[in-house]
Coordinates of C-alpha atoms in Angstrom, one line a residue:
M133 CA 2.4 20.1 -6.3
T134 CA 3.7 23.7 -6.8
G135 CA 5.3 24.0 -10.2
I136 CA 3.5 21.1 -11.8
G137 CA 0.3 22.8 -13.0
D138 CA -3.1 21.3 -13.7
E139 CA -2.0 19.2 -16.6
P140 CA -4.7 16.6 -17.5
F141 CA -2.0 13.9 -17.3
V142 CA -1.1 15.0 -13.7
T143 CA -4.7 15.0 -12.7
A144 CA -5.1 11.5 -14.2
V145 CA -2.1 9.9 -12.4
K146 CA -2.6 11.7 -9.1
P147 CA -5.1 9.1 -7.6
L148 CA -2.5 6.3 -8.4
V149 CA 0.4 8.2 -6.9
D150 CA -1.8 9.0 -3.8
A151 CA -2.8 5.3 -3.5
M152 CA 0.9 4.3 -3.5
G153 CA 1.7 7.0 -0.9
G154 CA 4.0 8.7 -3.4
E155 CA 4.7 12.4 -3.8
M156 CA 4.4 14.4 -7.0
L157 CA 7.0 17.1 -7.8
P158 CA 8.2 19.2 -10.7
P159 CA 10.4 17.1 -13.1
D160 CA 13.4 19.5 -12.6
Q161 CA 13.3 18.6 -8.8
A162 CA 13.6 14.9 -9.4
G163 CA 16.2 12.9 -7.6
A164 CA 18.1 9.9 -8.8
D165 CA 15.5 7.5 -7.4
D166 CA 12.4 9.4 -8.6
V167 CA 10.4 8.4 -11.6
V168 CA 9.9 11.1 -14.2
L169 CA 6.7 10.7 -16.2
S170 CA 6.6 12.2 -19.7
W171 CA 3.6 12.9 -21.9
E172 CA 3.9 13.5 -25.6
G173 CA 7.6 13.9 -25.4
T174 CA 7.6 16.4 -22.5
D175 CA 8.6 15.6 -18.9
V176 CA 5.4 16.5 -16.9
V177 CA 5.8 15.3 -13.4
A178 CA 8.2 13.4 -11.2
V179 CA 7.0 10.8 -8.7
R180 CA 8.9 10.1 -5.5
L181 CA 7.9 6.6 -4.3
P182 CA 7.7 5.9 -0.6
Q183 CA 10.0 3.6 1.3
L184 CA 8.6 0.0 1.5
A185 CA 7.8 0.3 5.2
D186 CA 6.0 3.6 4.6
S187 CA 4.0 1.9 1.9
L188 CA 2.8 -0.7 4.3
D189 CA 1.6 1.9 6.7
H190 CA -0.1 3.7 3.9
I191 CA -1.8 0.5 2.7
L192 CA -3.0 -0.3 6.2
A193 CA -4.4 3.3 6.6
A194 CA -6.2 3.0 3.2
L195 CA -7.7 -0.4 4.2
E196 CA -8.8 1.1 7.5
R197 CA -10.5 4.0 5.7
K198 CA -12.2 1.5 3.3
Q199 CA -13.5 -0.6 6.2
G200 CA -14.7 2.6 8.0
K201 CA -13.2 1.5 11.4
P202 CA -10.0 0.4 12.9
L203 CA -8.7 -2.9 11.5
A204 CA -8.4 -4.2 15.1
D205 CA -12.2 -3.9 15.4
L206 CA -12.9 -6.2 12.4
D207 CA -14.2 -9.7 12.9
R208 CA -12.0 -12.7 12.2
K209 CA -13.2 -13.3 8.6
A210 CA -12.7 -9.6 7.7
K211 CA -9.2 -9.7 9.3
Q212 CA -8.4 -12.8 7.2
E213 CA -9.5 -11.0 4.1
V214 CA -7.2 -8.0 5.0
V215 CA -4.3 -10.4 5.4
R216 CA -5.1 -11.9 2.0
I217 CA -5.1 -8.5 0.4
L218 CA -1.9 -7.5 2.1
E219 CA -0.2 -10.7 1.0
A220 CA -1.2 -10.1 -2.6
R221 CA 0.3 -6.6 -2.3
G222 CA 3.6 -8.0 -1.0
A223 CA 3.2 -6.6 2.6
F224 CA 4.9 -9.6 4.1
S225 CA 8.1 -9.2 2.1
V226 CA 8.8 -5.9 4.1
R227 CA 11.0 -6.3 7.1
H228 CA 8.7 -6.6 10.2
G229 CA 5.7 -6.8 7.9
V230 CA 4.1 -9.5 10.0
E231 CA 4.6 -7.6 13.2
T232 CA 3.3 -4.4 11.7
V233 CA 0.1 -6.1 10.3
A234 CA -0.4 -8.0 13.6
G235 CA -0.3 -4.7 15.5
A236 CA -2.7 -3.1 13.1
L237 CA -5.1 -6.0 13.4
G238 CA -4.8 -6.3 17.1
V239 CA -3.7 -10.0 16.9
S240 CA -0.5 -11.9 17.5
R241 CA 2.1 -12.7 14.9
F242 CA 1.1 -16.3 15.3
T243 CA -2.5 -15.5 14.3
V244 CA -1.2 -13.6 11.1
Y245 CA 0.9 -16.7 10.2
N246 CA -2.2 -18.9 10.7
Y247 CA -4.2 -16.6 8.4
L248 CA -1.3 -16.8 5.8
N249 CA -1.1 -20.6 6.1
R250 CA -4.8 -21.0 5.8
E251 CA -4.8 -18.8 2.6
N252 CA -1.8 -20.7 1.1
A253 CA -3.4 -24.1 2.0
A254 CA -6.6 -23.0 0.2
K255 CA -4.6 -22.0 -2.9
G256 CA -2.9 -25.4 -2.9
Q257 CA -6.2 -27.3 -3.1

């Protein structure tokens, strides 16, 4: 974050940027796809958002940290909850999302689809 400073605004948004897997940089280094955040009329920080596939990896890593162990070591109910969370975050709209999640959970693609179908059936009731 060199060149950004310790602005209170930057400190406030840093946890959100970190959770998304983004990168913070000085506004004058922003590229066309970066988001420049302003505070009180002044550009304070630019945020470089990750590619969708990188975001999924970041979300999986965060879920693993939250669980305190590898996702593959979770029981079936906990894995179903992880799939529910990932679906709510749009993980399965990413190319190869199901395969990536299946690998992280240590289950087959078929099992992930079963978890998704179970969740969608429960919503429909």
